[in-house]
mmCIF file of C-alpha atoms (C1' of nucleotides) and ligand atoms in Angstrom:
data_model
loop_
_atom_site.group_PDB
_atom_site.id
_atom_site.type_symbol
_atom_site.label_atom_id
_atom_site.label_comp_id
_atom_site.label_asym_id
_atom_site.label_seq_id
_atom_site.Cartn_x
_atom_site.Cartn_y
_atom_site.Cartn_z
ATOM 1 C CA UNK A 1063 2.974 -32.499 -14.166
ATOM 2 C CA UNK A 1064 1.202 -29.076 -14.383
ATOM 3 C CA UNK A 1065 2.817 -26.576 -16.253
ATOM 4 C CA UNK A 1066 1.894 -23.019 -15.180
ATOM 5 C CA UNK A 1067 -1.190 -21.975 -16.535
ATOM 6 C CA UNK A 1068 -2.908 -25.483 -15.271
ATOM 7 C CA UNK A 1069 -1.665 -24.570 -11.367
ATOM 8 C CA UNK A 1070 -3.245 -20.841 -12.481
ATOM 9 C CA UNK A 1071 -6.279 -22.548 -12.911
ATOM 10 C CA UNK A 1072 -6.288 -25.457 -10.166
ATOM 11 C CA UNK A 1073 -5.772 -22.819 -7.608
ATOM 12 C CA UNK A 1074 -7.530 -19.736 -8.867
ATOM 13 C CA UNK A 1075 -4.722 -17.608 -8.146
ATOM 14 C CA UNK A 1076 -2.632 -16.167 -11.898
ATOM 15 C CA UNK A 1077 0.625 -17.314 -13.631
ATOM 16 C CA UNK A 1078 2.034 -13.999 -12.518
ATOM 17 C CA UNK A 1079 0.845 -14.463 -9.059
ATOM 18 C CA UNK A 1080 2.656 -17.991 -8.522
ATOM 19 C CA UNK A 1081 6.120 -16.560 -9.847
ATOM 20 C CA UNK A 1082 6.221 -13.832 -7.682
ATOM 21 C CA UNK A 1083 5.137 -16.251 -4.690
ATOM 22 C CA UNK A 1084 8.579 -17.947 -6.096
ATOM 23 C CA UNK A 1085 10.229 -15.320 -6.343
ATOM 24 C CA UNK A 1086 9.442 -14.258 -2.835
ATOM 25 C CA UNK A 1087 10.364 -17.966 -1.734
ATOM 26 C CA UNK A 1088 6.926 -19.156 -0.587
ATOM 27 C CA UNK A 1089 6.426 -21.607 -3.193
ATOM 28 C CA UNK A 1090 8.691 -23.452 -6.484
ATOM 29 C CA UNK A 1091 8.134 -25.652 -9.150
ATOM 30 C CA UNK A 1092 9.542 -29.413 -8.185
ATOM 31 C CA UNK A 1093 10.425 -29.500 -11.727
ATOM 32 C CA UNK A 1094 11.598 -28.122 -14.794
ATOM 33 C CA UNK A 1095 11.393 -29.034 -19.013
ATOM 34 C CA UNK A 1096 14.808 -29.115 -21.011
ATOM 35 C CA UNK A 1097 13.390 -25.505 -22.085
ATOM 36 C CA UNK A 1098 12.935 -24.182 -18.355
ATOM 37 C CA UNK A 1099 9.332 -24.639 -18.109
ATOM 38 C CA UNK A 1100 7.897 -25.358 -15.140
ATOM 39 C CA UNK A 1101 6.170 -28.377 -13.931
ATOM 40 C CA UNK A 1102 3.910 -28.711 -10.858
ATOM 41 C CA UNK A 1103 3.715 -31.632 -9.310
ATOM 42 C CA UNK A 1104 0.724 -32.991 -6.880
ATOM 43 C CA UNK A 1105 2.648 -31.790 -3.212
ATOM 44 C CA UNK A 1106 3.273 -28.514 -4.905
ATOM 45 C CA UNK A 1107 -0.757 -27.710 -5.804
ATOM 46 C CA UNK A 1108 -0.802 -28.828 -1.883
ATOM 47 C CA UNK A 1109 1.704 -26.458 -0.698
ATOM 48 C CA UNK A 1110 0.064 -24.101 -2.963
ATOM 49 C CA UNK A 1111 -3.277 -24.504 -1.732
ATOM 50 C CA UNK A 1112 -2.164 -23.936 2.262
ATOM 51 C CA UNK A 1113 -0.463 -20.685 0.933
ATOM 52 C CA UNK A 1114 -4.013 -19.859 -0.320
ATOM 53 C CA UNK A 1115 -5.660 -20.835 2.421
ATOM 54 C CA UNK A 1116 -3.326 -18.941 4.987
ATOM 55 C CA UNK A 1117 -4.039 -16.052 3.075
ATOM 56 C CA UNK A 1118 -7.814 -16.047 3.263
ATOM 57 C CA UNK A 1119 -7.272 -16.583 7.316
ATOM 58 C CA UNK A 1120 -5.155 -13.156 6.905
ATOM 59 C CA UNK A 1121 -1.758 -14.008 7.168
ATOM 60 C CA UNK A 1122 0.760 -11.814 4.979
ATOM 61 C CA UNK A 1123 3.703 -13.245 2.761
ATOM 62 C CA UNK A 1124 5.848 -12.991 5.611
ATOM 63 C CA UNK A 1125 3.881 -15.192 8.067
ATOM 64 C CA UNK A 1126 3.158 -17.700 5.734
ATOM 65 C CA UNK A 1127 6.978 -17.871 4.569
ATOM 66 C CA UNK A 1128 7.498 -19.166 8.265
ATOM 67 C CA UNK A 1129 4.555 -21.465 8.309
ATOM 68 C CA UNK A 1130 5.765 -23.290 5.911
ATOM 69 C CA UNK A 1131 9.035 -23.654 6.999
ATOM 70 C CA UNK A 1132 7.199 -25.278 10.309
ATOM 71 C CA UNK A 1133 5.400 -27.383 7.594
ATOM 72 C CA UNK A 1134 7.800 -28.814 5.829
ATOM 73 C CA UNK A 1135 9.783 -29.798 9.142
ATOM 74 C CA UNK A 1136 7.221 -29.761 11.713
ATOM 75 C CA UNK A 1137 9.799 -31.883 13.871
ATOM 76 C CA UNK A 1138 11.848 -29.077 14.785
ATOM 77 C CA UNK A 1139 8.851 -26.832 15.643
ATOM 78 C CA UNK A 1140 6.070 -26.243 18.348
ATOM 79 C CA UNK A 1141 2.643 -25.765 18.360
ATOM 80 C CA UNK A 1142 3.496 -22.664 20.533
ATOM 81 C CA UNK A 1143 4.874 -21.096 17.259
ATOM 82 C CA UNK A 1144 2.309 -21.789 15.460
ATOM 83 C CA UNK A 1145 0.137 -19.670 18.070
ATOM 84 C CA UNK A 1146 2.522 -17.055 18.350
ATOM 85 C CA UNK A 1147 2.164 -16.215 14.507
ATOM 86 C CA UNK A 1148 -1.401 -17.150 14.612
ATOM 87 C CA UNK A 1149 -2.228 -15.084 17.818
ATOM 88 C CA UNK A 1150 0.085 -12.124 16.747
ATOM 89 C CA UNK A 1151 -2.864 -12.103 13.776
ATOM 90 C CA UNK A 1152 -5.430 -12.105 15.411
ATOM 91 C CA UNK A 1153 -4.811 -9.000 17.520
ATOM 92 C CA UNK A 1154 -3.486 -6.835 13.970
ATOM 93 C CA UNK A 1155 -7.073 -8.072 12.723
ATOM 94 C CA UNK A 1156 -8.772 -6.953 16.213
ATOM 95 C CA UNK A 1157 -6.891 -3.713 16.233
ATOM 96 C CA UNK A 1158 -7.964 -2.737 12.587
ATOM 97 C CA UNK A 1159 -11.297 -4.069 13.144
ATOM 98 C CA UNK A 1160 -11.392 -1.150 15.966
ATOM 99 C CA UNK A 1161 -10.305 1.251 13.474
ATOM 100 C CA UNK A 1162 -12.670 0.004 11.426
ATOM 101 C CA UNK A 1163 -14.899 0.749 13.968
ATOM 102 C CA UNK A 1164 -14.529 3.602 14.817
ATOM 103 C CA UNK A 1165 -15.107 4.723 11.073
ATOM 104 C CA UNK A 1166 -18.277 2.941 10.653
ATOM 105 C CA UNK A 1167 -19.820 4.782 13.899
ATOM 106 C CA UNK A 1168 -18.973 8.232 12.972
ATOM 107 C CA UNK A 1169 -19.632 7.683 8.945
ATOM 108 C CA UNK A 1170 -23.420 5.952 9.874
ATOM 109 C CA UNK A 1171 -23.625 9.144 12.868
ATOM 110 C CA UNK A 1172 -22.543 11.523 9.545
ATOM 111 C CA UNK A 1173 -25.310 9.723 7.373
ATOM 112 C CA UNK A 1174 -28.175 9.943 10.473
ATOM 113 C CA UNK A 1175 -27.199 13.852 10.619
ATOM 114 C CA UNK A 1176 -27.597 14.747 6.920
ATOM 115 C CA UNK A 1177 -31.146 15.579 5.054
ATOM 116 C CA UNK A 1178 -28.835 14.483 1.653
ATOM 117 C CA UNK A 1179 -31.589 16.090 -0.501
ATOM 118 C CA UNK A 1180 -31.126 17.780 -3.352
ATOM 119 C CA UNK A 1181 -30.754 21.732 -1.595
ATOM 120 C CA UNK A 1182 -27.628 23.794 -1.147
ATOM 121 C CA UNK A 1183 -25.114 22.275 1.524
ATOM 122 C CA UNK A 1184 -24.620 25.862 3.405
ATOM 123 C CA UNK A 1185 -26.607 23.868 6.558
ATOM 124 C CA UNK A 1186 -25.043 20.452 5.857
ATOM 125 C CA UNK A 1187 -24.649 18.269 9.472
ATOM 126 C CA UNK A 1188 -21.986 16.686 7.806
ATOM 127 C CA UNK A 1189 -20.052 19.752 6.943
ATOM 128 C CA UNK A 1190 -20.225 21.436 9.903
ATOM 129 C CA UNK A 1191 -19.311 18.069 11.981
ATOM 130 C CA UNK A 1192 -16.228 17.680 10.115
ATOM 131 C CA UNK A 1193 -15.481 21.434 11.065
ATOM 132 C CA UNK A 1194 -16.454 21.026 14.333
ATOM 133 C CA UNK A 1195 -13.741 18.382 14.708
ATOM 134 C CA UNK A 1196 -16.159 15.400 15.060
ATOM 135 C CA UNK A 1197 -16.992 17.210 17.779
ATOM 136 C CA UNK A 1198 -14.109 16.784 19.887
ATOM 137 C CA UNK A 1199 -13.624 12.876 21.798
ATOM 138 C CA UNK A 1200 -11.100 11.252 18.932
ATOM 139 C CA UNK A 1201 -7.985 11.141 20.611
ATOM 140 C CA UNK A 1202 -4.933 10.263 18.103
ATOM 141 C CA UNK B 62 0.620 34.357 11.344
ATOM 142 C CA UNK B 63 2.305 30.687 11.872
ATOM 143 C CA UNK B 64 4.877 28.840 10.405
ATOM 144 C CA UNK B 65 4.653 24.880 9.209
ATOM 145 C CA UNK B 66 6.137 24.059 12.449
ATOM 146 C CA UNK B 67 3.583 25.563 14.217
ATOM 147 C CA UNK B 68 0.790 24.082 12.037
ATOM 148 C CA UNK B 69 2.721 20.953 12.863
ATOM 149 C CA UNK B 70 2.107 21.092 16.503
ATOM 150 C CA UNK B 71 -1.182 22.445 16.559
ATOM 151 C CA UNK B 72 -2.838 20.019 14.571
ATOM 152 C CA UNK B 73 -0.725 16.796 15.226
ATOM 153 C CA UNK B 74 0.623 16.072 11.996
ATOM 154 C CA UNK B 75 3.612 16.023 10.848
ATOM 155 C CA UNK B 76 5.531 19.729 8.556
ATOM 156 C CA UNK B 77 6.093 16.688 5.896
ATOM 157 C CA UNK B 78 2.891 15.633 5.779
ATOM 158 C CA UNK B 79 1.436 19.523 5.753
ATOM 159 C CA UNK B 80 3.572 19.946 2.742
ATOM 160 C CA UNK B 81 2.703 16.573 0.965
ATOM 161 C CA UNK B 82 -1.435 17.753 1.429
ATOM 162 C CA UNK B 83 -0.527 21.278 -0.087
ATOM 163 C CA UNK B 84 1.437 19.039 -3.302
ATOM 164 C CA UNK B 85 -1.857 17.056 -2.988
ATOM 165 C CA UNK B 86 -4.152 20.308 -3.290
ATOM 166 C CA UNK B 87 -6.305 20.105 -0.118
ATOM 167 C CA UNK B 88 -3.889 22.683 1.446
ATOM 168 C CA UNK B 89 -2.196 25.834 0.967
ATOM 169 C CA UNK B 90 -0.772 28.663 3.264
ATOM 170 C CA UNK B 91 -2.563 32.226 2.749
ATOM 171 C CA UNK B 92 0.808 33.565 2.647
ATOM 172 C CA UNK B 93 4.278 33.370 2.655
ATOM 173 C CA UNK B 94 7.201 35.027 3.900
ATOM 174 C CA UNK B 95 9.488 37.005 1.314
ATOM 175 C CA UNK B 96 11.858 34.343 2.004
ATOM 176 C CA UNK B 97 9.317 32.228 0.620
ATOM 177 C CA UNK B 98 9.037 30.468 4.160
ATOM 178 C CA UNK B 99 5.129 29.798 4.589
ATOM 179 C CA UNK B 100 2.023 31.384 6.928
ATOM 180 C CA UNK B 101 -0.732 30.101 8.241
ATOM 181 C CA UNK B 102 -4.186 31.936 9.006
ATOM 182 C CA UNK B 103 -6.081 30.991 11.430
ATOM 183 C CA UNK B 104 -8.765 30.452 8.417
ATOM 184 C CA UNK B 105 -5.944 27.623 7.073
ATOM 185 C CA UNK B 106 -5.421 26.402 10.481
ATOM 186 C CA UNK B 107 -9.262 25.079 10.360
ATOM 187 C CA UNK B 108 -9.116 23.626 7.324
ATOM 188 C CA UNK B 109 -6.538 21.397 8.223
ATOM 189 C CA UNK B 110 -8.469 20.331 10.961
ATOM 190 C CA UNK B 111 -11.474 19.594 8.717
ATOM 191 C CA UNK B 112 -9.180 17.621 6.597
ATOM 192 C CA UNK B 113 -8.418 15.716 9.576
ATOM 193 C CA UNK B 114 -11.471 14.835 11.054
ATOM 194 C CA UNK B 115 -12.523 13.855 7.334
ATOM 195 C CA UNK B 116 -8.870 11.284 7.564
ATOM 196 C CA UNK B 117 -10.590 10.298 11.114
ATOM 197 C CA UNK B 118 -13.829 9.486 9.802
ATOM 198 C CA UNK B 119 -12.068 7.494 7.347
ATOM 199 C CA UNK B 120 -12.255 9.463 4.292
ATOM 200 C CA UNK B 121 -9.337 9.182 1.363
ATOM 201 C CA UNK B 122 -7.063 12.187 0.369
ATOM 202 C CA UNK B 123 -9.251 12.246 -3.025
ATOM 203 C CA UNK B 124 -12.288 11.997 -1.259
ATOM 204 C CA UNK B 125 -11.045 14.912 1.481
ATOM 205 C CA UNK B 126 -10.680 16.693 -2.536
ATOM 206 C CA UNK B 127 -14.205 16.785 -3.419
ATOM 207 C CA UNK B 128 -15.398 17.476 0.481
ATOM 208 C CA UNK B 129 -13.113 20.801 0.628
ATOM 209 C CA UNK B 130 -14.287 21.532 -2.734
ATOM 210 C CA UNK B 131 -17.889 21.543 -1.780
ATOM 211 C CA UNK B 132 -17.216 23.019 1.489
ATOM 212 C CA UNK B 133 -15.776 26.470 -0.013
ATOM 213 C CA UNK B 134 -18.582 26.901 -2.254
ATOM 214 C CA UNK B 135 -21.438 25.271 -0.026
ATOM 215 C CA UNK B 136 -24.217 27.039 -2.460
ATOM 216 C CA UNK B 137 -22.860 24.968 -5.435
ATOM 217 C CA UNK B 138 -23.374 22.179 -4.023
ATOM 218 C CA UNK B 139 -26.127 19.669 -2.565
ATOM 219 C CA UNK B 140 -26.410 17.754 0.436
ATOM 220 C CA UNK B 141 -27.132 14.930 -1.902
ATOM 221 C CA UNK B 142 -23.167 15.489 -3.033
ATOM 222 C CA UNK B 143 -21.713 15.017 0.377
ATOM 223 C CA UNK B 144 -23.745 12.119 1.800
ATOM 224 C CA UNK B 145 -23.111 10.505 -1.719
ATOM 225 C CA UNK B 146 -19.693 10.591 -0.839
ATOM 226 C CA UNK B 147 -20.121 9.424 2.817
ATOM 227 C CA UNK B 148 -22.328 6.309 2.037
ATOM 228 C CA UNK B 149 -20.017 5.420 -0.631
ATOM 229 C CA UNK B 150 -17.065 5.237 1.893
ATOM 230 C CA UNK B 151 -19.373 3.643 4.455
ATOM 231 C CA UNK B 152 -19.913 0.622 1.883
ATOM 232 C CA UNK B 153 -16.182 0.636 1.486
ATOM 233 C CA UNK B 154 -15.814 0.502 5.119
ATOM 234 C CA UNK B 155 -18.474 -1.940 5.822
ATOM 235 C CA UNK B 156 -16.904 -4.231 3.019
ATOM 236 C CA UNK B 157 -13.432 -4.079 4.739
ATOM 237 C CA UNK B 158 -15.114 -5.117 8.085
ATOM 238 C CA UNK B 159 -17.013 -8.276 6.387
ATOM 239 C CA UNK B 160 -13.318 -9.582 4.662
ATOM 240 C CA UNK B 161 -11.850 -8.755 8.784
ATOM 241 C CA UNK B 162 -14.304 -10.023 10.395
ATOM 242 C CA UNK B 163 -14.563 -13.759 8.473
ATOM 243 C CA UNK B 164 -10.411 -13.881 9.746
ATOM 244 C CA UNK B 165 -11.241 -12.932 13.052
ATOM 245 C CA UNK B 166 -13.426 -15.788 12.718
ATOM 246 C CA UNK B 167 -11.087 -18.141 10.735
ATOM 247 C CA UNK B 168 -7.920 -17.074 13.079
ATOM 248 C CA UNK B 169 -9.967 -17.967 15.966
ATOM 249 C CA UNK B 170 -11.440 -21.254 15.453
ATOM 250 C CA UNK B 171 -7.934 -22.080 14.487
ATOM 251 C CA UNK B 172 -6.514 -21.053 18.240
ATOM 252 C CA UNK B 173 -9.133 -22.961 19.792
ATOM 253 C CA UNK B 174 -7.786 -26.185 18.047
ATOM 254 C CA UNK B 175 -4.593 -25.865 18.660
ATOM 255 C CA UNK B 176 -2.656 -26.912 21.911
ATOM 256 C CA UNK B 177 -0.147 -24.125 21.588
ATOM 257 C CA UNK B 178 2.364 -26.518 23.828
ATOM 258 C CA UNK B 179 5.627 -26.775 23.555
ATOM 259 C CA UNK B 180 5.484 -30.197 21.856
ATOM 260 C CA UNK B 181 6.358 -30.562 17.956
ATOM 261 C CA UNK B 182 3.928 -29.730 15.644
ATOM 262 C CA UNK B 183 3.288 -33.128 14.000
ATOM 263 C CA UNK B 184 -0.032 -32.740 15.083
ATOM 264 C CA UNK B 185 -0.781 -29.413 15.203
ATOM 265 C CA UNK B 186 -4.629 -29.217 14.021
ATOM 266 C CA UNK B 187 -3.277 -25.260 13.063
ATOM 267 C CA UNK B 188 -1.357 -26.956 10.367
ATOM 268 C CA UNK B 189 -3.767 -29.517 9.574
ATOM 269 C CA UNK B 190 -6.877 -26.898 8.954
ATOM 270 C CA UNK B 191 -4.704 -25.015 6.618
ATOM 271 C CA UNK B 192 -3.305 -28.188 4.611
ATOM 272 C CA UNK B 193 -6.989 -29.144 4.597
ATOM 273 C CA UNK B 194 -7.750 -25.247 2.974
ATOM 274 C CA UNK B 195 -9.399 -24.664 5.818
ATOM 275 C CA UNK B 196 -12.210 -27.317 5.564
ATOM 276 C CA UNK B 197 -14.056 -25.610 2.180
ATOM 277 C CA UNK B 198 -16.671 -23.311 2.608
ATOM 278 C CA UNK B 199 -14.147 -19.776 1.940
ATOM 279 C CA UNK B 200 -15.635 -19.186 -1.836
ATOM 280 C CA UNK B 201 -13.248 -16.639 -3.513
ATOM 281 C "C1'" DT C 1118 6.111 -24.160 -42.183
ATOM 282 C "C1'" DA C 1119 3.258 -20.483 -40.224
ATOM 283 C "C1'" DT C 1120 0.144 -19.144 -37.024
ATOM 284 C "C1'" DA C 1121 -1.225 -18.547 -32.586
ATOM 285 C "C1'" DA C 1122 -0.831 -19.810 -27.546
ATOM 286 C "C1'" DG C 1123 1.915 -19.902 -23.796
ATOM 287 C "C1'" DC C 1124 6.708 -20.228 -21.745
ATOM 288 C "C1'" DT C 1125 11.121 -17.623 -20.267
ATOM 289 C "C1'" DT C 1126 13.321 -13.671 -17.131
ATOM 290 C "C1'" DA C 1127 14.229 -8.899 -15.449
ATOM 291 C "C1'" DG C 1128 12.408 -5.235 -14.328
ATOM 292 C "C1'" DA C 1129 8.822 -1.705 -14.101
ATOM 293 C "C1'" DG C 1130 4.588 0.124 -12.496
ATOM 294 C "C1'" DC C 1131 0.362 0.461 -9.097
ATOM 295 C "C1'" DT C 1132 -2.378 1.691 -5.163
ATOM 296 C "C1'" DA C 1133 -2.101 4.756 -0.292
ATOM 297 C "C1'" DA C 1134 -0.522 7.838 1.815
ATOM 298 C "C1'" DC C 1135 2.638 9.439 4.225
ATOM 299 C "C1'" DT C 1136 8.473 9.616 4.865
ATOM 300 C "C1'" DC C 1137 12.743 11.038 4.206
ATOM 301 C "C1'" DT C 1138 17.274 12.817 1.771
ATOM 302 C "C1'" DA C 1139 20.023 16.292 -0.374
ATOM 303 C "C1'" DA C 1140 21.214 20.682 -0.773
ATOM 304 C "C1'" DG C 1141 21.080 24.903 -0.195
ATOM 305 C "C1'" DG C 1142 18.373 29.342 1.701
ATOM 306 C "C1'" DT C 1143 17.169 31.977 6.448
ATOM 307 C "C1'" DC C 1144 16.848 33.221 10.935
ATOM 308 C "C1'" DA C 1145 18.142 34.187 15.646
ATOM 309 C "C1'" DA C 1146 21.445 34.079 19.371
ATOM 310 C "C1'" DT C 1147 25.870 34.042 20.905
ATOM 311 C "C1'" DA D 1471 30.927 36.249 12.183
ATOM 312 C "C1'" DT D 1472 29.676 31.418 13.756
ATOM 313 C "C1'" DT D 1473 26.382 28.021 15.049
ATOM 314 C "C1'" DG D 1474 22.301 25.696 15.012
ATOM 315 C "C1'" DA D 1475 17.497 25.090 14.660
ATOM 316 C "C1'" DC D 1476 14.296 26.033 11.115
ATOM 317 C "C1'" DC D 1477 12.770 26.288 6.129
ATOM 318 C "C1'" DT D 1478 12.874 25.619 1.030
ATOM 319 C "C1'" DT D 1479 12.443 22.343 -3.129
ATOM 320 C "C1'" DA D 1480 12.513 18.375 -6.092
ATOM 321 C "C1'" DG D 1481 12.378 14.003 -5.834
ATOM 322 C "C1'" DA D 1482 13.811 8.834 -4.061
ATOM 323 C "C1'" DG D 1483 12.142 5.614 -0.960
ATOM 324 C "C1'" DT D 1484 8.639 2.601 1.725
ATOM 325 C "C1'" DT D 1485 5.063 -0.964 2.975
ATOM 326 C "C1'" DA D 1486 2.402 -5.039 0.531
ATOM 327 C "C1'" DG D 1487 0.625 -7.766 -2.969
ATOM 328 C "C1'" DC D 1488 0.366 -7.854 -6.890
ATOM 329 C "C1'" DT D 1489 0.239 -6.473 -11.930
ATOM 330 C "C1'" DC D 1490 2.115 -6.224 -16.143
ATOM 331 C "C1'" DT D 1491 5.703 -4.997 -19.818
ATOM 332 C "C1'" DA D 1492 9.515 -6.120 -22.997
ATOM 333 C "C1'" DA D 1493 11.779 -9.306 -25.978
ATOM 334 C "C1'" DG D 1494 12.757 -13.414 -26.605
ATOM 335 C "C1'" DC D 1495 12.143 -19.397 -26.701
ATOM 336 C "C1'" DT D 1496 8.957 -23.200 -27.240
ATOM 337 C "C1'" DT D 1497 5.096 -25.873 -28.630
ATOM 338 C "C1'" DA D 1498 0.827 -27.662 -30.679
ATOM 339 C "C1'" DT D 1499 -2.413 -27.161 -34.393
ATOM 340 C "C1'" DA D 1500 -3.472 -26.705 -39.748
HETATM 341 ZN ZN1 ZN E 1793 -29.672 18.945 4.133
HETATM 342 ZN ZN1 ZN E 1794 -25.934 17.582 4.810
HETATM 343 ZN ZN1 ZN E 1795 -0.539 -29.218 19.628
HETATM 344 ZN ZN1 ZN E 1796 -1.150 -26.580 16.979
#
DNA sequence: TATAAGCTTAGAGCTAACTCTAAGGTCAAT
DNA sequence: ATTGACCTTAGAGTTAGCTCTAAGCTTATA
């Protein structure tokens, strides 16, 4: 039986975060001491590790809630439900990537155009480009 | 002289957002009517467009505040200051991209491994992979 | 037994960039 | 003069995921 700080150490999450996850309904200590201290079993540890792996994959805590309810009763859920959640997340990630790529490209162009030197910015091509609205092309 | 809703229409930002930008110190109506209505000049419009272009490039409102103070007094600032801000932002964007790319790769692997079918999830390889902590390899 | 470390809870605070509400004033048109 | 659309302000609410605080117990060690 692990106390919360032991679990924190084993998972790399803070005790605060673990209590927060409990408040969110994601995890729960299997046992409590008479004084109310949380005690975690190996099964609890595995559940937390599942949550952590899902976080690394990019799932939101809400997504993870769904994945966890599938996990505890796999018989009542299908592979399709799991892929639906995963696919949806992939689409979100792809959308954000596209946004960031556009920023990246813009920033690289800006940097390539500016001398970056110590003289004053009256002629700065970055400022000019921003003044020109990034030379059209940006719908949205 | 444009009223706030005219400026909103011209820039594609909401009047709420424009007032918010003013509260943040980014923009300001050059004039006010006797009743207190904001009136914007062409110069104000260009400033808002600068802000919008900078937002599109990924700059935060704080960054934009700095860029704007360079913009109004280019003689007292150098190209280097501008590139510093831009470079810093590019590094942030690159960091986020790396994070997202890792998620993307993970999600794609997960999707490739799962049948996605209607049968129950007792054998689901996505669930298994998450249970296995995404097969090690994820430092952090 | 005293001290320190760690546990409990409810709830506030943080970040970023909006987004919206309430309560009221203004303006053009009917 | 009365709609209705628009304007003003201060300030609260939203989102996600923590992060921290306060006030008070509990437990282990010296
Ligand atoms: Zn230069
Ligand atoms: Zn320059
Ligand atoms: Zn399957
Ligand atoms: Zn599956």
